Amino acid sequence: MRIDVMGVGFDSLTMDEAVARARDLMAERRAAYVVTPNPEIVMLCRDDPAAMQAVQGADLVLPDGIGVIYGAKILGTPLRAKLPGIDFASALMAQMGQEGKSVFLLGAKPGVAEEAGSRICTQYPNLVLCGTHDGYFDNEAPVVRAVSQAAPDLLFVCLGAPKQEKWMARWGALTGAKLAIGLGGALDVFAGN
């Protein structure tokens, strides 16, 4: 059961539980996606029904931001932990790297995903970087095709909210990725920017 914070339902999990659930989703071999709303995304969802639908349709909705944690507590339904998307992604990659799984990085300015991939592969040497694409595109079809041809275990979609949530809801199943995660500006962080 999800915890409602101003209309957005959040999964109340610890980091270890969230990573385990993500791994279970990947093992199901279907298109699954994870969103990590912060308070701004919660407010955006209240004004954008398509964004709300995309967020609520996610397989995992993790609270990224202390404002969400405080909001849930004030409403009398506390969440177990704040789970920043970048920390969740790092914990997941650490486990996947031990098994030689693959990741595709989508988003940010040209060149950022490649730099992020280089640094990620240095940190997790057995993780396979199977592709990158910047977030500056008008036509989704070639991007979806590139991801599908790479057949990643994990897809980071870093297009900013609500674009990334809507993108995963619409195109996720066609990418062939076992799990997609919307991570906003995470590629810039991973790239050291």
Coordinates of N, CA and C in Angstrom, one line a residue:
M1 N 0.8 -1.2 0.0 CA 0.0 0.0 0.0 C 0.9 1.3 0.0
R2 N 0.6 2.2 -0.9 CA 1.3 3.4 -0.9 C 0.8 4.4 0.0
I3 N 1.8 5.3 0.5 CA 1.4 6.4 1.4 C 1.1 7.6 0.5
D4 N 0.0 8.2 0.7 CA -0.5 9.4 0.0 C 0.1 10.7 0.5
V5 N 0.8 11.4 -0.3 CA 1.3 12.7 0.1 C 0.8 13.7 -1.0
M6 N -0.3 14.4 -0.6 CA -0.9 15.4 -1.5 C -1.3 14.8 -2.9
G7 N -1.8 13.6 -2.9 CA -2.3 13.0 -4.1 C -1.3 12.0 -4.8
V8 N 0.0 12.1 -4.4 CA 1.0 11.2 -5.0 C 1.2 10.1 -4.0
G9 N 1.1 8.8 -4.4 CA 1.4 7.7 -3.6 C 2.8 7.2 -3.6
F10 N 3.4 7.1 -2.4 CA 4.8 6.7 -2.3 C 5.0 5.4 -1.7
D11 N 5.9 4.6 -2.1 CA 6.3 3.3 -1.5 C 7.1 3.6 -0.3
S12 N 6.8 3.0 0.8 CA 7.5 3.3 2.1 C 8.5 2.1 2.3
L13 N 9.7 2.3 1.9 CA 10.8 1.3 1.9 C 12.1 1.9 2.4
T14 N 12.9 1.0 2.9 CA 14.3 1.4 3.2 C 15.1 1.3 1.9
M15 N 16.3 1.8 1.9 CA 17.1 1.8 0.7 C 17.4 0.3 0.3
D16 N 17.7 -0.6 1.2 CA 17.9 -2.0 0.9 C 16.7 -2.6 0.3
E17 N 15.5 -2.3 0.8 CA 14.3 -2.8 0.3 C 14.0 -2.3 -1.1
A18 N 14.2 -1.0 -1.3 CA 14.0 -0.5 -2.6 C 14.9 -1.1 -3.7
V19 N 16.2 -1.3 -3.4 CA 17.1 -1.9 -4.3 C 16.6 -3.4 -4.6
A20 N 16.2 -4.1 -3.5 CA 15.8 -5.5 -3.7 C 14.5 -5.5 -4.6
R21 N 13.6 -4.6 -4.3 CA 12.4 -4.5 -5.2 C 12.7 -4.2 -6.6
A22 N 13.7 -3.3 -6.8 CA 14.1 -3.0 -8.2 C 14.7 -4.2 -8.9
R23 N 15.5 -5.0 -8.1 CA 16.1 -6.2 -8.7 C 15.0 -7.2 -9.0
D24 N 14.0 -7.3 -8.2 CA 12.9 -8.2 -8.4 C 12.1 -7.8 -9.7
L25 N 11.9 -6.5 -9.9 CA 11.3 -6.0 -11.1 C 12.1 -6.3 -12.3
M26 N 13.4 -6.2 -12.2 CA 14.3 -6.5 -13.4 C 14.2 -8.0 -13.7
A27 N 14.1 -8.9 -12.7 CA 14.0 -10.3 -12.9 C 12.7 -10.7 -13.6
E28 N 11.6 -9.9 -13.5 CA 10.3 -10.2 -14.1 C 10.4 -10.1 -15.6
R29 N 11.4 -9.4 -16.1 CA 11.6 -9.3 -17.6 C 10.4 -8.7 -18.3
R30 N 10.0 -7.6 -17.7 CA 8.9 -6.8 -18.3 C 9.4 -5.3 -18.2
A31 N 8.8 -4.5 -18.9 CA 9.2 -3.0 -18.8 C 8.6 -2.5 -17.5
A32 N 9.5 -2.1 -16.6 CA 9.1 -1.5 -15.3 C 9.9 -0.2 -15.2
Y33 N 9.3 0.8 -14.4 CA 10.0 2.0 -14.2 C 9.8 2.6 -12.8
V34 N 10.8 3.4 -12.4 CA 10.9 4.0 -11.1 C 10.9 5.5 -11.2
V35 N 10.1 6.1 -10.3 CA 10.2 7.6 -10.3 C 10.6 8.0 -8.9
T36 N 11.2 9.2 -8.8 CA 11.7 9.6 -7.5 C 11.2 11.1 -7.2
P37 N 9.9 11.3 -7.0 CA 9.4 12.6 -6.8 C 9.9 13.4 -5.6
N38 N 10.2 14.6 -5.8 CA 10.5 15.5 -4.7 C 9.3 16.4 -4.5
P39 N 9.3 17.4 -3.6 CA 8.1 18.2 -3.4 C 7.7 19.0 -4.6
E40 N 8.7 19.4 -5.4 CA 8.3 20.2 -6.6 C 7.5 19.3 -7.6
I41 N 7.9 18.0 -7.7 CA 7.3 17.1 -8.6 C 5.9 16.8 -8.1
V42 N 5.7 16.7 -6.8 CA 4.4 16.4 -6.2 C 3.5 17.6 -6.6
M43 N 4.0 18.8 -6.4 CA 3.1 20.0 -6.8 C 2.8 20.0 -8.3
L44 N 3.8 19.7 -9.1 CA 3.6 19.7 -10.5 C 2.5 18.7 -10.9
C45 N 2.5 17.5 -10.2 CA 1.6 16.5 -10.5 C 0.1 16.9 -10.2
R46 N 0.0 17.8 -9.2 CA -1.3 18.3 -8.9 C -1.9 19.2 -10.0
D47 N -1.0 19.8 -10.8 CA -1.5 20.6 -11.9 C -1.5 20.0 -13.3
D48 N -0.8 18.8 -13.4 CA -0.6 18.2 -14.7 C -1.1 16.7 -14.6
P49 N -2.4 16.5 -15.0 CA -2.9 15.1 -14.9 C -2.1 14.0 -15.6
A50 N -1.4 14.4 -16.7 CA -0.6 13.4 -17.4 C 0.6 13.0 -16.6
A51 N 1.2 14.0 -15.9 CA 2.3 13.8 -15.1 C 1.9 12.9 -13.9
M52 N 0.8 13.2 -13.3 CA 0.2 12.4 -12.2 C 0.0 11.0 -12.6
Q53 N -0.5 10.8 -13.8 CA -0.8 9.4 -14.3 C 0.5 8.7 -14.5
A54 N 1.5 9.4 -15.0 CA 2.8 8.7 -15.2 C 3.5 8.4 -13.9
V55 N 3.4 9.3 -12.9 CA 4.0 9.0 -11.6 C 3.3 7.8 -10.9
Q56 N 2.0 7.9 -10.9 CA 1.2 6.9 -10.3 C 1.3 5.5 -11.0
G57 N 1.6 5.5 -12.3 CA 1.8 4.3 -13.0 C 3.1 3.6 -12.8
A58 N 4.0 4.2 -12.1 CA 5.3 3.7 -11.9 C 5.3 2.5 -11.0
D59 N 6.2 1.6 -11.2 CA 6.3 0.3 -10.4 C 6.8 0.6 -9.0
L60 N 7.7 1.7 -8.9 CA 8.2 2.1 -7.6 C 8.1 3.6 -7.6
V61 N 7.6 4.2 -6.5 CA 7.6 5.7 -6.3 C 8.4 5.9 -5.0
L62 N 9.6 6.5 -5.2 CA 10.5 6.7 -4.0 C 10.6 8.2 -3.6
P63 N 10.5 8.5 -2.3 CA 10.5 9.9 -1.9 C 11.9 10.5 -2.0
D64 N 12.1 11.4 -2.9 CA 13.4 12.1 -3.1 C 13.2 13.5 -2.5
G65 N 13.5 13.7 -1.3 CA 13.4 15.0 -0.7 C 12.9 15.0 0.7
I66 N 13.5 15.8 1.5 CA 13.0 15.8 2.9 C 11.6 16.4 3.0
G67 N 11.3 17.3 2.1 CA 9.9 17.9 2.1 C 8.8 16.8 2.0
V68 N 9.1 15.8 1.2 CA 8.1 14.7 1.1 C 8.0 13.9 2.4
I69 N 9.2 13.7 3.0 CA 9.3 13.0 4.3 C 8.5 13.7 5.4
Y70 N 8.8 15.0 5.5 CA 8.1 15.9 6.4 C 6.6 15.9 6.2
G71 N 6.2 16.1 4.9 CA 4.8 16.1 4.5 C 4.1 14.8 4.9
A72 N 4.7 13.7 4.7 CA 4.0 12.4 5.1 C 3.9 12.3 6.6
K73 N 4.9 12.8 7.3 CA 4.9 12.8 8.8 C 3.8 13.7 9.3
I74 N 3.7 14.9 8.8 CA 2.6 15.9 9.2 C 1.3 15.3 8.9
L75 N 1.1 14.6 7.8 CA -0.2 14.0 7.5 C -0.5 12.7 8.3
G76 N 0.4 12.3 9.2 CA 0.2 11.2 10.0 C 0.5 9.8 9.4
T77 N 1.1 9.8 8.3 CA 1.5 8.6 7.6 C 3.0 8.6 7.2
P78 N 3.8 8.5 8.2 CA 5.3 8.7 7.9 C 5.8 7.6 6.9
L79 N 6.7 8.1 6.1 CA 7.5 7.2 5.2 C 8.7 6.7 6.0
R80 N 9.2 5.5 5.6 CA 10.3 4.9 6.4 C 11.6 5.6 6.1
A81 N 11.9 6.1 4.9 CA 13.2 6.7 4.6 C 13.1 7.6 3.4
K82 N 13.9 8.6 3.4 CA 14.2 9.5 2.2 C 15.1 8.7 1.3
L83 N 14.7 8.6 0.0 CA 15.5 7.8 -0.9 C 15.8 8.6 -2.1
P84 N 16.9 9.4 -2.0 CA 17.3 10.2 -3.2 C 17.6 9.3 -4.4
G85 N 17.1 9.8 -5.5 CA 17.3 9.0 -6.8 C 18.7 8.6 -7.0
I86 N 19.6 9.6 -6.8 CA 21.0 9.3 -7.2 C 21.6 8.3 -6.2
D87 N 21.2 8.3 -5.0 CA 21.7 7.3 -4.0 C 21.1 5.9 -4.3
F88 N 19.8 5.9 -4.7 CA 19.2 4.7 -5.1 C 19.9 4.1 -6.3
A89 N 20.1 4.9 -7.3 CA 20.8 4.5 -8.6 C 22.2 3.9 -8.3
S90 N 22.9 4.6 -7.4 CA 24.3 4.2 -7.0 C 24.3 2.8 -6.3
A91 N 23.3 2.6 -5.4 CA 23.2 1.4 -4.7 C 22.8 0.2 -5.6
L92 N 22.0 0.5 -6.6 CA 21.6 -0.5 -7.6 C 22.7 -0.8 -8.5
M93 N 23.5 0.2 -8.9 CA 24.6 -0.1 -9.8 C 25.7 -0.9 -9.1
A94 N 25.9 -0.6 -7.8 CA 26.9 -1.4 -7.1 C 26.6 -2.9 -7.1
Q95 N 25.3 -3.2 -7.0 CA 24.9 -4.7 -7.0 C 25.0 -5.2 -8.4
M96 N 24.5 -4.4 -9.4 CA 24.5 -4.8 -10.8 C 26.0 -5.0 -11.3
G97 N 26.9 -4.1 -10.8 CA 28.2 -4.2 -11.3 C 28.9 -5.5 -10.9
Q98 N 28.5 -6.1 -9.8 CA 29.0 -7.4 -9.4 C 28.6 -8.5 -10.3
E99 N 27.6 -8.3 -11.1 CA 27.1 -9.3 -12.0 C 27.3 -9.0 -13.5
G100 N 28.0 -8.0 -13.8 CA 28.2 -7.6 -15.2 C 27.0 -7.2 -15.9
K101 N 26.0 -6.6 -15.3 CA 24.8 -6.1 -15.9 C 25.1 -4.8 -16.7
S102 N 24.1 -4.4 -17.5 CA 24.3 -3.3 -18.4 C 23.4 -2.1 -18.1
V103 N 23.9 -0.9 -18.4 CA 23.2 0.3 -18.2 C 23.3 1.2 -19.4
F104 N 22.2 1.9 -19.7 CA 22.1 2.9 -20.8 C 21.8 4.2 -20.2
L105 N 22.5 5.3 -20.6 CA 22.4 6.6 -20.0 C 21.7 7.5 -21.0
L106 N 20.5 8.1 -20.7 CA 19.8 8.9 -21.6 C 19.5 10.3 -20.9
G107 N 20.0 11.4 -21.5 CA 19.7 12.7 -21.0 C 20.9 13.6 -21.0
A108 N 20.7 14.8 -20.5 CA 21.7 15.9 -20.3 C 22.1 16.4 -21.6
K109 N 23.1 17.4 -21.5 CA 23.6 18.0 -22.7 C 24.5 17.1 -23.4
P110 N 24.8 17.3 -24.7 CA 25.7 16.4 -25.5 C 27.0 16.3 -24.8
G111 N 27.5 15.1 -24.7 CA 28.8 14.8 -24.0 C 28.7 14.5 -22.6
V112 N 27.7 14.9 -21.9 CA 27.6 14.6 -20.4 C 27.3 13.2 -20.1
A113 N 26.4 12.5 -20.9 CA 26.2 11.1 -20.6 C 27.4 10.2 -20.8
E114 N 28.2 10.6 -21.9 CA 29.4 9.8 -22.1 C 30.4 10.0 -20.9
E115 N 30.6 11.2 -20.4 CA 31.5 11.5 -19.3 C 31.0 10.8 -18.1
A116 N 29.6 10.8 -17.8 CA 29.1 10.1 -16.7 C 29.3 8.6 -16.8
G117 N 29.1 8.1 -18.0 CA 29.4 6.7 -18.2 C 30.8 6.3 -18.0
S118 N 31.7 7.1 -18.4 CA 33.1 6.8 -18.1 C 33.4 6.8 -16.6
R119 N 32.9 7.7 -15.9 CA 33.1 7.8 -14.5 C 32.4 6.6 -13.7
I120 N 31.2 6.3 -14.2 CA 30.4 5.2 -13.6 C 31.2 3.9 -13.8
C121 N 31.7 3.7 -15.0 CA 32.5 2.4 -15.3 C 33.8 2.4 -14.5
T122 N 34.4 3.5 -14.2 CA 35.5 3.5 -13.3 C 35.2 3.1 -11.9
Q123 N 34.0 3.6 -11.4 CA 33.6 3.3 -10.1 C 33.0 1.8 -10.0
Y124 N 32.4 1.4 -11.0 CA 31.8 0.0 -11.0 C 32.3 -0.7 -12.3
P125 N 33.6 -1.2 -12.2 CA 34.3 -1.7 -13.4 C 33.6 -2.9 -14.1
N126 N 32.8 -3.6 -13.4 CA 32.1 -4.8 -14.1 C 30.8 -4.4 -14.7
L127 N 30.3 -3.2 -14.4 CA 29.0 -2.7 -15.0 C 29.3 -2.4 -16.5
V128 N 28.4 -2.8 -17.3 CA 28.6 -2.6 -18.8 C 27.8 -1.4 -19.2
L129 N 28.5 -0.4 -19.8 CA 27.9 0.8 -20.4 C 27.5 0.4 -21.8
C130 N 26.2 0.1 -22.1 CA 25.9 -0.4 -23.4 C 25.4 0.8 -24.3
G131 N 25.3 2.0 -23.8 CA 25.0 3.1 -24.7 C 24.7 4.4 -24.0
T132 N 24.7 5.5 -24.7 CA 24.4 6.8 -24.2 C 23.7 7.6 -25.3
H133 N 22.9 8.6 -24.9 CA 22.3 9.5 -25.8 C 21.9 10.8 -25.0
D134 N 22.2 11.9 -25.6 CA 21.9 13.2 -24.9 C 20.4 13.4 -24.9
G135 N 19.9 14.3 -24.1 CA 18.5 14.6 -23.9 C 17.9 15.6 -24.9
Y136 N 18.7 16.0 -25.9 CA 18.3 17.0 -26.9 C 17.8 16.3 -28.1
F137 N 16.6 15.9 -28.2 CA 16.0 15.3 -29.4 C 14.6 15.7 -29.5
D138 N 14.1 15.7 -30.8 CA 12.7 16.1 -31.0 C 11.9 14.8 -31.4
N139 N 12.6 13.8 -32.0 CA 12.0 12.6 -32.5 C 12.4 11.4 -31.6
E140 N 11.4 10.9 -30.9 CA 11.7 9.8 -29.9 C 12.1 8.5 -30.6
A141 N 11.6 8.2 -31.8 CA 11.7 6.9 -32.4 C 13.2 6.5 -32.5
P142 N 14.1 7.3 -33.0 CA 15.5 6.9 -33.1 C 16.1 6.6 -31.7
V143 N 15.7 7.4 -30.7 CA 16.2 7.2 -29.4 C 15.7 5.8 -28.8
V144 N 14.4 5.6 -29.0 CA 13.9 4.3 -28.5 C 14.5 3.2 -29.2
R145 N 14.8 3.3 -30.5 CA 15.4 2.3 -31.3 C 16.8 2.0 -30.8
A146 N 17.6 3.1 -30.5 CA 19.0 3.0 -30.0 C 19.0 2.2 -28.7
V147 N 18.1 2.6 -27.8 CA 18.0 1.9 -26.5 C 17.6 0.4 -26.7
S148 N 16.7 0.2 -27.5 CA 16.2 -1.2 -27.8 C 17.3 -2.0 -28.3
Q149 N 18.1 -1.5 -29.3 CA 19.2 -2.3 -29.9 C 20.3 -2.5 -28.8
A150 N 20.5 -1.7 -27.9 CA 21.5 -1.9 -26.8 C 21.0 -2.9 -25.8
A151 N 19.7 -3.1 -25.6 CA 19.1 -4.0 -24.7 C 19.6 -4.0 -23.3
P152 N 19.5 -2.8 -22.7 CA 20.1 -2.6 -21.3 C 19.3 -3.3 -20.2
D153 N 20.0 -3.7 -19.2 CA 19.2 -4.1 -18.0 C 18.6 -2.9 -17.3
L154 N 19.3 -1.8 -17.3 CA 18.9 -0.6 -16.6 C 19.0 0.6 -17.5
L155 N 18.0 1.5 -17.5 CA 18.0 2.7 -18.3 C 17.8 3.9 -17.4
F156 N 18.8 4.8 -17.4 CA 18.6 6.0 -16.7 C 18.0 7.1 -17.6
V157 N 16.8 7.6 -17.3 CA 16.2 8.6 -18.1 C 16.3 9.9 -17.4
C158 N 17.1 10.8 -17.8 CA 17.4 12.1 -17.2 C 17.0 13.2 -18.0
L159 N 15.7 13.4 -18.2 CA 15.2 14.5 -19.0 C 14.5 15.6 -18.2
G160 N 14.5 15.5 -16.9 CA 13.8 16.5 -16.1 C 12.3 16.1 -16.0
A161 N 11.8 16.6 -14.9 CA 10.3 16.3 -14.6 C 9.5 17.4 -15.3
P162 N 8.3 17.0 -15.8 CA 7.7 15.7 -15.9 C 8.0 15.0 -17.2
K163 N 8.9 15.5 -18.0 CA 9.2 14.9 -19.3 C 9.7 13.5 -19.1
Q164 N 10.6 13.2 -18.2 CA 11.2 11.9 -18.0 C 10.1 10.9 -17.6
E165 N 9.2 11.3 -16.7 CA 8.2 10.4 -16.2 C 7.2 10.0 -17.3
K166 N 6.8 11.0 -18.1 CA 5.9 10.8 -19.2 C 6.6 10.0 -20.3
W167 N 7.9 10.2 -20.5 CA 8.6 9.5 -21.5 C 8.7 8.0 -21.1
M168 N 9.0 7.7 -19.8 CA 9.1 6.3 -19.4 C 7.7 5.6 -19.5
A169 N 6.6 6.3 -19.1 CA 5.3 5.7 -19.2 C 4.9 5.4 -20.6
R170 N 5.3 6.3 -21.6 CA 4.9 6.1 -23.0 C 5.8 5.2 -23.7
W171 N 7.1 5.3 -23.5 CA 8.1 4.6 -24.4 C 8.8 3.4 -23.7
G172 N 8.7 3.3 -22.3 CA 9.5 2.4 -21.6 C 9.4 0.9 -22.1
A173 N 8.2 0.5 -22.4 CA 8.0 -0.9 -22.9 C 8.7 -1.1 -24.2
L174 N 8.8 -0.1 -25.0 CA 9.4 -0.3 -26.3 C 10.9 -0.2 -26.3
T175 N 11.5 0.2 -25.2 CA 13.0 0.3 -25.1 C 13.6 -1.1 -24.9
G176 N 12.9 -2.0 -24.4 CA 13.5 -3.3 -24.1 C 14.3 -3.3 -22.8
A177 N 14.4 -2.2 -22.1 CA 15.1 -2.1 -20.8 C 14.3 -2.8 -19.8
K178 N 14.9 -3.6 -18.9 CA 14.2 -4.3 -17.9 C 13.7 -3.3 -16.8
L179 N 14.5 -2.2 -16.6 CA 14.0 -1.2 -15.6 C 14.6 0.1 -16.0
A180 N 13.7 1.1 -16.0 CA 14.0 2.5 -16.3 C 13.9 3.3 -15.0
I181 N 14.7 4.3 -14.8 CA 14.6 5.1 -13.6 C 14.7 6.6 -14.0
G182 N 13.8 7.4 -13.6 CA 13.9 8.8 -13.9 C 14.7 9.5 -12.9
L183 N 15.8 10.2 -13.3 CA 16.8 10.7 -12.4 C 17.2 12.2 -12.6
G184 N 16.3 12.9 -13.3 CA 16.6 14.4 -13.4 C 18.0 14.7 -13.8
G185 N 18.7 15.5 -13.0 CA 20.0 15.9 -13.3 C 21.1 15.0 -12.8
A186 N 20.9 13.8 -12.6 CA 21.9 12.8 -12.1 C 23.1 12.7 -13.0
L187 N 22.9 12.7 -14.3 CA 24.0 12.5 -15.2 C 25.1 13.6 -15.0
D188 N 24.6 14.8 -14.7 CA 25.6 15.9 -14.5 C 26.4 15.6 -13.2
V189 N 25.7 15.1 -12.2 CA 26.4 14.7 -11.0 C 27.4 13.6 -11.2
F190 N 26.9 12.5 -11.9 CA 27.8 11.4 -12.2 C 29.0 11.8 -13.1
A191 N 28.8 12.8 -13.9 CA 29.9 13.3 -14.8 C 30.8 14.3 -14.0
G192 N 30.5 14.6 -12.8 CA 31.3 15.5 -12.0 C 31.1 17.0 -12.3
N193 N 30.0 17.4 -12.9 CA 29.7 18.8 -13.2 C 29.0 19.4 -12.0

